mmCIF file of C-alpha atoms in Angstrom:
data_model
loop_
_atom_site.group_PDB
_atom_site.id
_atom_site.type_symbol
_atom_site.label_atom_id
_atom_site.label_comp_id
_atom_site.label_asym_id
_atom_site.label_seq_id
_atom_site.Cartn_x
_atom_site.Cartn_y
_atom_site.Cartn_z
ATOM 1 C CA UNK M 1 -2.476 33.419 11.273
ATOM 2 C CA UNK M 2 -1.732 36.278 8.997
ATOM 3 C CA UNK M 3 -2.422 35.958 5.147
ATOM 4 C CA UNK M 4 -4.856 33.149 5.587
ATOM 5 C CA UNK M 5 -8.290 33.028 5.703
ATOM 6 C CA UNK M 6 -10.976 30.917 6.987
ATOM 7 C CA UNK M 7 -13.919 29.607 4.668
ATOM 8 C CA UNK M 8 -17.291 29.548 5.893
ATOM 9 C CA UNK M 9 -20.288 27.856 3.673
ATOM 10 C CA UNK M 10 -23.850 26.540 4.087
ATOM 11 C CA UNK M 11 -24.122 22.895 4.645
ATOM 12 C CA UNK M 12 -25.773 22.209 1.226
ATOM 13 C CA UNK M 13 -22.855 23.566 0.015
ATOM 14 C CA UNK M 14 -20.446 21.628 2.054
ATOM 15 C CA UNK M 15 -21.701 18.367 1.803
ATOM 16 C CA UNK M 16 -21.974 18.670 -2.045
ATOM 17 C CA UNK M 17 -17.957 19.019 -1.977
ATOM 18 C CA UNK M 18 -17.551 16.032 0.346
ATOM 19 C CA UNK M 19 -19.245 14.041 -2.197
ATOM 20 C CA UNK M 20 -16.739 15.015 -5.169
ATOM 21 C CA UNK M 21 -13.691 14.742 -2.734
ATOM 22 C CA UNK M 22 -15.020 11.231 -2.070
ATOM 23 C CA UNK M 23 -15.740 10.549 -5.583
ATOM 24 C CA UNK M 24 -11.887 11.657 -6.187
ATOM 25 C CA UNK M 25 -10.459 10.107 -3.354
ATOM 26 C CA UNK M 26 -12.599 6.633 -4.215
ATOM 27 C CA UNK M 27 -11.324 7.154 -8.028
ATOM 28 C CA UNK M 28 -7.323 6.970 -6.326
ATOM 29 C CA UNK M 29 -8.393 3.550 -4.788
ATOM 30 C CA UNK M 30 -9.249 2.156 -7.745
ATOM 31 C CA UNK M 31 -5.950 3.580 -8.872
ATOM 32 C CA UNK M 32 -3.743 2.843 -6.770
ATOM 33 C CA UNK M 33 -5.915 -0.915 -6.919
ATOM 34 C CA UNK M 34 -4.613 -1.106 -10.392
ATOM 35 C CA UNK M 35 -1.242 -0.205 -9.754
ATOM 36 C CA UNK M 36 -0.517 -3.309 -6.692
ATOM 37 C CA UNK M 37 -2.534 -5.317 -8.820
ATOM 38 C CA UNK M 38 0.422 -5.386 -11.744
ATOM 39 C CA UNK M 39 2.953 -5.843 -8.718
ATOM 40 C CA UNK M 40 4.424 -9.244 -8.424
ATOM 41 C CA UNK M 41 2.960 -11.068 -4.944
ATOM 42 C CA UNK M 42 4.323 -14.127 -3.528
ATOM 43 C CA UNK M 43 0.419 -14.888 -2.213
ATOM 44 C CA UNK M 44 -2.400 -14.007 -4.206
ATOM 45 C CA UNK M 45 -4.060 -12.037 -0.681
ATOM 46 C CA UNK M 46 -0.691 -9.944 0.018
ATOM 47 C CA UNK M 47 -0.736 -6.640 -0.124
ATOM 48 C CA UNK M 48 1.278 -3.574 -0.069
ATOM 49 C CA UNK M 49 -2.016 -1.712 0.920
ATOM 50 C CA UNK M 50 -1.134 1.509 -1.446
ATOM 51 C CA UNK M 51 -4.673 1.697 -1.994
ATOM 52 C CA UNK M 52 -5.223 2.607 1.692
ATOM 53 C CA UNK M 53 -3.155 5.835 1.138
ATOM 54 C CA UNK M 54 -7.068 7.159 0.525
ATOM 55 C CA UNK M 55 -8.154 5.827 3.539
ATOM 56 C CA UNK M 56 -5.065 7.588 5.625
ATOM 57 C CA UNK M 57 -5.358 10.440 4.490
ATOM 58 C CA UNK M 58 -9.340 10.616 4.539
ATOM 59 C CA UNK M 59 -9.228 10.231 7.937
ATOM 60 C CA UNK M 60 -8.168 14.255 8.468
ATOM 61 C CA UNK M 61 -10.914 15.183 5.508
ATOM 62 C CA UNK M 62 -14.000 13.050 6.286
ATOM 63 C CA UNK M 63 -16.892 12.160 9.093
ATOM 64 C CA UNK M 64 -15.880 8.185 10.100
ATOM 65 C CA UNK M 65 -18.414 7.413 8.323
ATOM 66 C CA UNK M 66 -17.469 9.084 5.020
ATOM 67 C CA UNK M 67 -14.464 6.981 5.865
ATOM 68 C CA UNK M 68 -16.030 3.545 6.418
ATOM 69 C CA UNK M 69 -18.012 4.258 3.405
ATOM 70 C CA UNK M 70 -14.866 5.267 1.474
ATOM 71 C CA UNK M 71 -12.976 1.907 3.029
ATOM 72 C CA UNK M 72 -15.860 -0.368 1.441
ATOM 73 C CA UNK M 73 -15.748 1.263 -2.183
ATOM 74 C CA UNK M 74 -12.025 0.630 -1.802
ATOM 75 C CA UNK M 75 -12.604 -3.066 -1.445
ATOM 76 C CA UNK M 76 -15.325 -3.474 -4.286
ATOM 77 C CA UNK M 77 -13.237 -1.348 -6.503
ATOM 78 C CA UNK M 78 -10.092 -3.643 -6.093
ATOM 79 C CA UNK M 79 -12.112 -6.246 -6.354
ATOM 80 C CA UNK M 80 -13.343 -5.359 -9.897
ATOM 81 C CA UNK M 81 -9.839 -4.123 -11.130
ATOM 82 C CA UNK M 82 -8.478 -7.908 -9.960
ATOM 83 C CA UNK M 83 -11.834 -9.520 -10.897
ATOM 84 C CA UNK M 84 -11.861 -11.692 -7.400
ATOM 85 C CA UNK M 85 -15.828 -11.013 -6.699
ATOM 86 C CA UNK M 86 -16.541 -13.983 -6.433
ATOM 87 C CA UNK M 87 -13.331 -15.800 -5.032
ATOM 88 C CA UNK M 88 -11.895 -16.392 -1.438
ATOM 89 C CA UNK M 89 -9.339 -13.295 -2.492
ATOM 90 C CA UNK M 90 -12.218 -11.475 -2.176
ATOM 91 C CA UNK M 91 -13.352 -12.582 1.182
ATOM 92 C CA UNK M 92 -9.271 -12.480 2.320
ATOM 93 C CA UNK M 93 -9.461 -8.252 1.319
ATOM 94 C CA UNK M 94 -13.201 -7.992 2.600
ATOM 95 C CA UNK M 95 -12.335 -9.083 6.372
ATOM 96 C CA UNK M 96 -8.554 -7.447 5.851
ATOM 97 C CA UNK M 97 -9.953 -3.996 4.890
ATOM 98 C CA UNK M 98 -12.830 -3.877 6.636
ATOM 99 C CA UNK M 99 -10.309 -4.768 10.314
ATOM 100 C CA UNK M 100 -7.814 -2.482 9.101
ATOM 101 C CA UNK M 101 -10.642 0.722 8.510
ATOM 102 C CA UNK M 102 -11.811 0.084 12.235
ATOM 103 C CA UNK M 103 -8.599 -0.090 13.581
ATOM 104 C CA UNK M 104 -7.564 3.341 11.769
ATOM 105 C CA UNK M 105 -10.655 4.956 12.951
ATOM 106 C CA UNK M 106 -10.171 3.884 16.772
ATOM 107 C CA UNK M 107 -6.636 4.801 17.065
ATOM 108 C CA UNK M 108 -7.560 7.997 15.332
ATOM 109 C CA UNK M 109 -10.536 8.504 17.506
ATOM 110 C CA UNK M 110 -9.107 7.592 20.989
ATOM 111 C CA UNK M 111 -5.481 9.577 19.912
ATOM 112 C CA UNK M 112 -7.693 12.685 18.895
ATOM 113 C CA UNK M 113 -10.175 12.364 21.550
ATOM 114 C CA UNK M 114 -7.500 12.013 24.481
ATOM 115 C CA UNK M 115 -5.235 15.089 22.913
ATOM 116 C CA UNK M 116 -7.248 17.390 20.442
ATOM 117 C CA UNK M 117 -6.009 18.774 17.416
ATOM 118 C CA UNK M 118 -2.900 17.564 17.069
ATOM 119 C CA UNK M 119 -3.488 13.903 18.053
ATOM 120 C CA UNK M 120 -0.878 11.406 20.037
ATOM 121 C CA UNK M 121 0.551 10.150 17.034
ATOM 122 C CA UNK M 122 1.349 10.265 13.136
ATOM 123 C CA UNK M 123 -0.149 9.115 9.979
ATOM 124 C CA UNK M 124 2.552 5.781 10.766
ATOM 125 C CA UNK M 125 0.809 5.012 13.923
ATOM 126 C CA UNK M 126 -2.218 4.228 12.484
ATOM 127 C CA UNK M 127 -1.019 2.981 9.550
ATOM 128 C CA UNK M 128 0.748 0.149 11.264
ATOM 129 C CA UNK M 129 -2.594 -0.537 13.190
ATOM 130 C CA UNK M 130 -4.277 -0.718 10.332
ATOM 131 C CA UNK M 131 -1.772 -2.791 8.979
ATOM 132 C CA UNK M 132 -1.718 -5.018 11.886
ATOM 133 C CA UNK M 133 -5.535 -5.554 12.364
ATOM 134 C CA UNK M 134 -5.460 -6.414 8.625
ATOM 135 C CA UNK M 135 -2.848 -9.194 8.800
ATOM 136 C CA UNK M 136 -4.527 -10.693 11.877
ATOM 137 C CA UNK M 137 -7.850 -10.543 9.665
ATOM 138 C CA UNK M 138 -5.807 -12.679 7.055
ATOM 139 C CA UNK M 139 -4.274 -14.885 9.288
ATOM 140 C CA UNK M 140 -7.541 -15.838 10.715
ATOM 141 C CA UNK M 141 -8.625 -16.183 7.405
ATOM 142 C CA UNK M 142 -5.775 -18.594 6.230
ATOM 143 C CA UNK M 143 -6.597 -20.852 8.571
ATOM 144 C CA UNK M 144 -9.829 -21.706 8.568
ATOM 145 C CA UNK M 145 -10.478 -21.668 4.501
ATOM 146 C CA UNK M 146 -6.464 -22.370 2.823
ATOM 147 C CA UNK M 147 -3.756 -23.731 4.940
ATOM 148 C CA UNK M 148 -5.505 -25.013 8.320
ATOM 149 C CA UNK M 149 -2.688 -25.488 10.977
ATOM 150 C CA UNK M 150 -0.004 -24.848 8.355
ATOM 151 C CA UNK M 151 -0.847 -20.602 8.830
ATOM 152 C CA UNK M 152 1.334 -20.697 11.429
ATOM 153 C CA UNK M 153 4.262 -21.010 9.179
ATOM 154 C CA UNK M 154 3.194 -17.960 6.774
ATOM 155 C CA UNK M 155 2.171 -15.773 10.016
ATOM 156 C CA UNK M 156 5.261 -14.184 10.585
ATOM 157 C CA UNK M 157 5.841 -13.075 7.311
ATOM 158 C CA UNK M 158 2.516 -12.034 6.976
ATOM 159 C CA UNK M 159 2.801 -10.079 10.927
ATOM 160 C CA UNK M 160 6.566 -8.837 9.378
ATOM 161 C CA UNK M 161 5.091 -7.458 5.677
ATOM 162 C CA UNK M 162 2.182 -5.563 7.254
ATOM 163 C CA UNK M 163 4.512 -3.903 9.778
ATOM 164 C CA UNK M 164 7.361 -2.757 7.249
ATOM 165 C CA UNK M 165 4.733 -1.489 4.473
ATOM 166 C CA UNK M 166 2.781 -0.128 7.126
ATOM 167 C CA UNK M 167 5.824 1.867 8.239
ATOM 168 C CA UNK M 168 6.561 3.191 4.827
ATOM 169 C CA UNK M 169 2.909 4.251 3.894
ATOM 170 C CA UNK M 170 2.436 6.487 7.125
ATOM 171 C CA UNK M 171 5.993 7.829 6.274
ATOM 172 C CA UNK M 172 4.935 8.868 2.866
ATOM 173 C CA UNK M 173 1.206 10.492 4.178
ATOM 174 C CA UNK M 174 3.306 12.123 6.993
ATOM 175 C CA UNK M 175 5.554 14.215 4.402
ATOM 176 C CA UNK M 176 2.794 14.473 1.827
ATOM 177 C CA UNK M 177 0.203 16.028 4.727
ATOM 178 C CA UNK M 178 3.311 18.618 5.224
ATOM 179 C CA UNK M 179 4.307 19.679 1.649
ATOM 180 C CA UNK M 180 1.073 18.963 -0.423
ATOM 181 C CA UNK M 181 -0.766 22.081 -1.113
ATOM 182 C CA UNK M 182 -3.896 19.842 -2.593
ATOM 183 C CA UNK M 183 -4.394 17.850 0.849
ATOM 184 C CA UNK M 184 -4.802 21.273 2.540
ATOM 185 C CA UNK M 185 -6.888 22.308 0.107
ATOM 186 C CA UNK M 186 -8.797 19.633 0.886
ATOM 187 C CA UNK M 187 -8.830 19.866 4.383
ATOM 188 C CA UNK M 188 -10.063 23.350 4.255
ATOM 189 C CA UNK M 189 -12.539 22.651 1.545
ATOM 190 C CA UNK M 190 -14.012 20.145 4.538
ATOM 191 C CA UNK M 191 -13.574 22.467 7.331
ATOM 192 C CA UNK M 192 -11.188 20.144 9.241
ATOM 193 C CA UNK M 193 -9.929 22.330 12.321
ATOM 194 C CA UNK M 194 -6.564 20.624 11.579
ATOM 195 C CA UNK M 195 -6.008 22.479 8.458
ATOM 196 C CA UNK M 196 -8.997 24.824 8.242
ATOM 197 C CA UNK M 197 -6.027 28.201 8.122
ATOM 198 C CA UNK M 198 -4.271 27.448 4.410
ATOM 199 C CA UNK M 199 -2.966 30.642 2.197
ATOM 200 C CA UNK M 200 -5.375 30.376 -0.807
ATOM 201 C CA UNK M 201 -4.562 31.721 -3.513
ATOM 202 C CA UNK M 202 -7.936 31.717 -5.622
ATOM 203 C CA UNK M 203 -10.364 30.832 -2.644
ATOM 204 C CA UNK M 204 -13.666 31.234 -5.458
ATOM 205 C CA UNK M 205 -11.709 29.256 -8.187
ATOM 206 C CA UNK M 206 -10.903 26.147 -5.299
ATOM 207 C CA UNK M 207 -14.527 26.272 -4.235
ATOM 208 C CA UNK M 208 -15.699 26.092 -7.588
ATOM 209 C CA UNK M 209 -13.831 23.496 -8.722
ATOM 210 C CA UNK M 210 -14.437 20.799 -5.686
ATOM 211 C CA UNK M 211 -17.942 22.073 -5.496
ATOM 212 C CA UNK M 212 -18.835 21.062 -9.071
ATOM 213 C CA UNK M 213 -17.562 18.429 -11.367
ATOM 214 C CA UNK M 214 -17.005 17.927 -15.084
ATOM 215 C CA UNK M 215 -18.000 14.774 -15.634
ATOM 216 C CA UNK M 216 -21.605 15.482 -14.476
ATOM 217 C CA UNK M 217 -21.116 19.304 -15.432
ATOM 218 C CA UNK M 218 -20.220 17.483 -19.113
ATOM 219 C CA UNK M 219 -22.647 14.765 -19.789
ATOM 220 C CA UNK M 220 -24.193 15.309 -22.777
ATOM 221 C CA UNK M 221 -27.789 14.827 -23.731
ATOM 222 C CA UNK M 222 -29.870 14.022 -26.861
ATOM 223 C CA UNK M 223 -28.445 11.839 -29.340
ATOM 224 C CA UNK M 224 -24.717 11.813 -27.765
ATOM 225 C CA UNK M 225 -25.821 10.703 -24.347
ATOM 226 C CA UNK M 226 -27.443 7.949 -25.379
ATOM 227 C CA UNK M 227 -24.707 6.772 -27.767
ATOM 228 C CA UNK M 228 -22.735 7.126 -24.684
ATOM 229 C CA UNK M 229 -25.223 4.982 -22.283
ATOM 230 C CA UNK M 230 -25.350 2.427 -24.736
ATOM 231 C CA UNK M 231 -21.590 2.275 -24.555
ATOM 232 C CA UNK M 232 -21.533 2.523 -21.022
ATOM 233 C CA UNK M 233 -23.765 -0.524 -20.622
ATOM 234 C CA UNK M 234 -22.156 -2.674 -23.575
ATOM 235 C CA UNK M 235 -19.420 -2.449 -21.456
ATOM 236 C CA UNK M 236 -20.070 -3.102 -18.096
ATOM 237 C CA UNK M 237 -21.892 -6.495 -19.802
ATOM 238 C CA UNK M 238 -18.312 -6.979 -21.276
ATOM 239 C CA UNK M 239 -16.862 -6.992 -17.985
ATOM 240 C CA UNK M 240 -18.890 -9.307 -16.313
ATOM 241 C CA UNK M 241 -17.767 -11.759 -19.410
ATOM 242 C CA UNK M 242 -13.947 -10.656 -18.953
ATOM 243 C CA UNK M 243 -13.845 -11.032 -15.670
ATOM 244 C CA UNK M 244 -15.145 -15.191 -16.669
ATOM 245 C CA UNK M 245 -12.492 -15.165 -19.165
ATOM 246 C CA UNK M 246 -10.219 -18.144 -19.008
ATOM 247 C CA UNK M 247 -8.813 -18.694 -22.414
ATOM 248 C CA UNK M 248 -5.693 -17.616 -22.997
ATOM 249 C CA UNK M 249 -6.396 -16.424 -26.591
ATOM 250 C CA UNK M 250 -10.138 -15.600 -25.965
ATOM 251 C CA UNK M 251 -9.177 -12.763 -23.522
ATOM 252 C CA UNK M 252 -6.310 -11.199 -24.969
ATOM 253 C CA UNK M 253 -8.615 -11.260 -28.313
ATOM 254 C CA UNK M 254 -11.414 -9.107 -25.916
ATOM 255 C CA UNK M 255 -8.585 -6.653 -25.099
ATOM 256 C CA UNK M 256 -7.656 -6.498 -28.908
ATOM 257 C CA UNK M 257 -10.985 -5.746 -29.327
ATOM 258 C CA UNK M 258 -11.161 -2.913 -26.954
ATOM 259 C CA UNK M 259 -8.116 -1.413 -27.678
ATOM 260 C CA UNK M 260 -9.504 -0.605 -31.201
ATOM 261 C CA UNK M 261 -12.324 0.393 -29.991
ATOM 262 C CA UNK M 262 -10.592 3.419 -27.459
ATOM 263 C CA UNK M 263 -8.459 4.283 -30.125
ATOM 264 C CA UNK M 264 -11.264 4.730 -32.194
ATOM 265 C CA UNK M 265 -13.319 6.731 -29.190
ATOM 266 C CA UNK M 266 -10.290 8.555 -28.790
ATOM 267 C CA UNK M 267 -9.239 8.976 -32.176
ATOM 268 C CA UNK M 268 -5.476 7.180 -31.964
ATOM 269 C CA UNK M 269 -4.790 8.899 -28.559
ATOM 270 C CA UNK M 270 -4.641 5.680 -26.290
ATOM 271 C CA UNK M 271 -0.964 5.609 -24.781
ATOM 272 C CA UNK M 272 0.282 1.779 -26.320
ATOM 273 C CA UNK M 273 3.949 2.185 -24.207
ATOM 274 C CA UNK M 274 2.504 1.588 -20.186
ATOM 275 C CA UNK M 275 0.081 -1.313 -21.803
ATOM 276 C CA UNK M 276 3.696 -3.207 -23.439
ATOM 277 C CA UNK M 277 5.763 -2.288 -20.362
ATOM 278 C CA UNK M 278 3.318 -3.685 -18.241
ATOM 279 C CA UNK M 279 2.657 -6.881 -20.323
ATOM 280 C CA UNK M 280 6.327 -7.472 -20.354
ATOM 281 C CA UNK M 281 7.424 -6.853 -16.866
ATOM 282 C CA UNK M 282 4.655 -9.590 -15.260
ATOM 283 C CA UNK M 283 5.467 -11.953 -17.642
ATOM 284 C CA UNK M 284 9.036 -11.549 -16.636
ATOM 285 C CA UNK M 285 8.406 -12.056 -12.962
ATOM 286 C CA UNK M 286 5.936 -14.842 -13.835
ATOM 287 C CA UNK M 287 8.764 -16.342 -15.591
ATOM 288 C CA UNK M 288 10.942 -16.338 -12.751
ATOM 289 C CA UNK M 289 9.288 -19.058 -11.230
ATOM 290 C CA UNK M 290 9.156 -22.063 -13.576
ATOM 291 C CA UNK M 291 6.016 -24.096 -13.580
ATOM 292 C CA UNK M 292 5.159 -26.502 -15.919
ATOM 293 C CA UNK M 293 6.309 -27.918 -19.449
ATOM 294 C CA UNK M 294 9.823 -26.184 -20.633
ATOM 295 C CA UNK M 295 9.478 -24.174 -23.773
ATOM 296 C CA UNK M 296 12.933 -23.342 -23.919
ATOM 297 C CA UNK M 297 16.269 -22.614 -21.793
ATOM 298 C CA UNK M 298 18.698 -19.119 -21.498
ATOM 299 C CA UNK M 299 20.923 -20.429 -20.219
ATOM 300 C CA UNK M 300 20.432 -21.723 -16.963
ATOM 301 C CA UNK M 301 16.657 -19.839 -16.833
ATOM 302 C CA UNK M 302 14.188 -22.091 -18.117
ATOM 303 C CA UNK M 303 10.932 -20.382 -19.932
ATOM 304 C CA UNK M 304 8.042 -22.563 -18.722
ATOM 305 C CA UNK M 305 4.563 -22.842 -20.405
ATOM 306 C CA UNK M 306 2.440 -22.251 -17.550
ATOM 307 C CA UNK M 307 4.498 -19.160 -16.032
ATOM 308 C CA UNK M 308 4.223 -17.634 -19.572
ATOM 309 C CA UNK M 309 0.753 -18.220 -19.347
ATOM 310 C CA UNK M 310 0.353 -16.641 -15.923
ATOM 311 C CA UNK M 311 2.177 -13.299 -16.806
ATOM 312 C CA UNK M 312 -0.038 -13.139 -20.225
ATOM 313 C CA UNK M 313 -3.113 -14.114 -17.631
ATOM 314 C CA UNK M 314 -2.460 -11.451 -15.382
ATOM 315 C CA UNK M 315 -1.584 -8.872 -18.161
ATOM 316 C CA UNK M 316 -4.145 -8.939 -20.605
ATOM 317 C CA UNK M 317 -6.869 -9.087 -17.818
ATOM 318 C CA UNK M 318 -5.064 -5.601 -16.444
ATOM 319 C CA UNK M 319 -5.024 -4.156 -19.274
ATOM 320 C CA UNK M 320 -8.087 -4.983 -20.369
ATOM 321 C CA UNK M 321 -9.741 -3.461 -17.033
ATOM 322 C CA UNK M 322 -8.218 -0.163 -17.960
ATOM 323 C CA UNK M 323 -9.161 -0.651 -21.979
ATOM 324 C CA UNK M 324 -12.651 -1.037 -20.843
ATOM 325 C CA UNK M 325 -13.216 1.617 -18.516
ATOM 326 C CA UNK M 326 -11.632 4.039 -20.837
ATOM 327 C CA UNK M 327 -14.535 2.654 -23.102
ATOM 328 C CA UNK M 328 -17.089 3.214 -21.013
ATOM 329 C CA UNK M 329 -17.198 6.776 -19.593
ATOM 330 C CA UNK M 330 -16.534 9.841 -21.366
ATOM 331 C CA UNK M 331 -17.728 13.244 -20.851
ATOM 332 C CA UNK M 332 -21.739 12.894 -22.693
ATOM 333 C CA UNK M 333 -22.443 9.607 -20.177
ATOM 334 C CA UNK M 334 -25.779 10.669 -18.541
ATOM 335 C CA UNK M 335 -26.873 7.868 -15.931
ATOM 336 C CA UNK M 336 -29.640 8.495 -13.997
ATOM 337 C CA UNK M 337 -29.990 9.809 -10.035
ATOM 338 C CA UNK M 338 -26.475 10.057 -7.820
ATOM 339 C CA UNK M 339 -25.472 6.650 -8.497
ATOM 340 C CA UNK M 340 -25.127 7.330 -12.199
ATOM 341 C CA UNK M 341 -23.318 10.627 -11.132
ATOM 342 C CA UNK M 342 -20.969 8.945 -8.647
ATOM 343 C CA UNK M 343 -19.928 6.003 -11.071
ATOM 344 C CA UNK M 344 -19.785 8.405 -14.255
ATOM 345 C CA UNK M 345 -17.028 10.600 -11.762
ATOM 346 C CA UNK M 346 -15.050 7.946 -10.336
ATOM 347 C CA UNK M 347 -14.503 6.434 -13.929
ATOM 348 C CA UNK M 348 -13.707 10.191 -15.631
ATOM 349 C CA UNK M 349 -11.465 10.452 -12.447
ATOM 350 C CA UNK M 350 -9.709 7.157 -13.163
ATOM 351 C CA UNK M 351 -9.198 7.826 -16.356
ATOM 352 C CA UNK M 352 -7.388 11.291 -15.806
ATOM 353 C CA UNK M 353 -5.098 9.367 -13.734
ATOM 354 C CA UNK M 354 -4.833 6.898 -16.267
ATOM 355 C CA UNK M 355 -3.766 9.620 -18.855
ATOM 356 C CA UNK M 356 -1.788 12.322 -16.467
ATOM 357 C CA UNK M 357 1.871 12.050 -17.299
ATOM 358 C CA UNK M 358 3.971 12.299 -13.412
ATOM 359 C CA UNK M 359 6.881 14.477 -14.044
ATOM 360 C CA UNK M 360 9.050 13.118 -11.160
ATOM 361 C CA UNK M 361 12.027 14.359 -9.768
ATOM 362 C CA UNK M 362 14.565 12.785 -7.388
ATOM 363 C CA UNK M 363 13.959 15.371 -4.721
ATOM 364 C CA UNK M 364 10.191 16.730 -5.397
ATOM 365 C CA UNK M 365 8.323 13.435 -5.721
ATOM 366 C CA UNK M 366 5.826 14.645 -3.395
ATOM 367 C CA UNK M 367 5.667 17.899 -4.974
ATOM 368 C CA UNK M 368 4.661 16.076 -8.624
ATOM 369 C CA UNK M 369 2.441 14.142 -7.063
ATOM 370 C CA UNK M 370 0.935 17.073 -5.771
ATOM 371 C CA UNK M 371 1.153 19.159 -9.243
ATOM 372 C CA UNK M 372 -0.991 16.198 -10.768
ATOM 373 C CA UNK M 373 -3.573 16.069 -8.403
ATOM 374 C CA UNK M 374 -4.279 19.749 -8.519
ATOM 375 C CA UNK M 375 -4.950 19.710 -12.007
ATOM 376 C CA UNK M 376 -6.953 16.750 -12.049
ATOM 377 C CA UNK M 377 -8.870 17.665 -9.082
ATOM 378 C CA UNK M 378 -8.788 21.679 -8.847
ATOM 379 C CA UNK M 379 -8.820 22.198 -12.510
ATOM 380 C CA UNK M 380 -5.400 23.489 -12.843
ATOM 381 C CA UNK M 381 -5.179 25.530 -9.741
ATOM 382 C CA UNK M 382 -1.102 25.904 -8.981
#
């Protein structure tokens, strides 16, 4: 293909860049975790499944097992940003996820093996696989540990759900595999014979940047990275006591107390406006559904004491999550071996999405999107 070029590399080399793209690409699941996670649910184990977009997409940049592996950080990470260890949401997401990643990888496998290269079908074919191994998961799930025979009744909305959003997720990867620049960057950066010809603009600045990363590049030593250790472990002790939080007034007094704290860290730079918009559209759909004593009416809407309780619940313990990871990891954290590395990166990561302000535009969503996660990931490259 003319004007493109073809990147060879040692395998040293290559694998090192596989690790940060799955450091990234883990750091969007726990994203993309905390975004569903502040979306009303009429069951505490339904799912829109945004954070598989990942896992979709992962499939064209990764080794199946790079993909498996990348499927399992996806379900501890959601776990921690909905604190459901060590609840049966956790084991409802565990068996979902794990049927969904397998049925992905087959169809993938099988389409890929039978016609190479292009495949037999798109991103929404094995999306709604994945979708529908994960609701049968669920369903199997539902029955023998919450509703018994009753899962037959919540089946077919569960069957319905996971075949609509899987639908729309492989319609969005399909159009952002076309237009987004960063996925073929990504591709290419892998090797992947699917998208291994891409126009590159700065081929030594692209390498560069997925090759290395500035959170481990960053991490300071001496007197700073221990400052920043201590912080790191103060706070992941704070979690596991957040996550055992239920007072009302005891946890939104921990977020209180770690809000000060980042603005402090940060010196007065922590965005307040997501935090109040969040807080006040779940209690709002909390509210919608009275339970318990009546506070007070509008009208015909009555504010109940429990719903208020149950947006404020789910609120505080969000925000809270992304108060205390901002907290913990900042650019002098210095944790030892590639476990300390990989943590200290998919934290630094999360918290550039936290911060990155999506310009979006009616007709160039994708292309935002896209914009964002080239500067985040390839350090600016356009």
């Amino acid at each position: 293909m003319p004007g493109t070029v073809k990147v060879g590399m040692p395998s040293k080399i290559k694998k090192n860049q596989n690790i940060r793209l799955l450091t990234f690409f883990a750091s969007l699941c726990l994203y993309l975790s905390a975004i569903e996670y502040a979306i009303p649910k009429p069951l505490p184990f339904l799912r829109l499944g945004l954070a598989n977009l990942p896992i979709l997409l992962g499939l064209e940049i990764f080794s199946f097992g790079e993909v498996a592996l990348l499927a399992l950080l996806k379900i501890l990470l959601q776990a921690f940003i909905s604190g459901t260890f060590f609840s049966y949401v956790f084991v409802f997401s565990l068996a979902g996820s794990l049927s969904s990643c397998v049925a992905m990888i087959l169809v993938y496998k099988i389409c890929t093996f039978l016609k190479p290269g292009k495949g037999l079908v798109s991103f929404m074919g094995i999306s709604v696989a994945g979708a529908f191994a994960n609701n049968l998961a669920q369903i199997v799930c539902a029955r023998f540990i919450l509703f018994g025979e009753n899962t037959k009744y919540i089946a077919p909305i569960l069957l319905l759900f996971g075949l609509v959003t899987g639908i729309l997720l492989g319609l969005f990867c399909n159009a952002f595999a076309l237009e987004s620049l960063w996925y073929k960057k990504c591709c290419l950066t892998c090797g992947k014979s699917a998208c291994d010809e891409v126009e590159i603009l700065d081929e030594k600045n692209l390498l560069h940047n997925f090759s290395t990363s500035r959170f481990t590049q960053e991490r300071g030593c001496g007197k700073k990275g221990w400052i920043s250790l201590v912080k790191f472990i103060f706070c992941m002790l704070s979690f596991v006591f957040f996550v055992q939080i239920k007072n009302l007034y005891l946890l939104w007094g921990t977020v209180l107390f770690f809000f000060v704290l980042d603005e402090i860290i940060k010196k007065g730079r922590v965005k307040l406006l997501p935090s109040i918009v969040l807080i006040l559209s779940l209690t709002f759909f909390a509210l919608l559904t009275p339970i318990g004593k009546v506070l007070f009416r509008l009208g015909s809407w009555k504010i109940t004491q429990t719903s208020l309780e149950i947006g404020l619940q789910k609120s505080g313990f969000l925000i809270g999550m992304v108060f205390i990871s901002q907290c913990a990891v900042d650019k002098n954290l210095s944790l030892p071996g590639r476990i300390g590395s990989f943590v200290a990166d998919v934290f630094g990561y999360f918290d550039e999405l936290v911060s990155e302000k999506i310009k979006f535009s009616r007709r160039r969503v994708i292309k935002s999107i896209d914009n964002s996660l080239l500067r985040i990931c390839a350090g600016g490259v356009e």
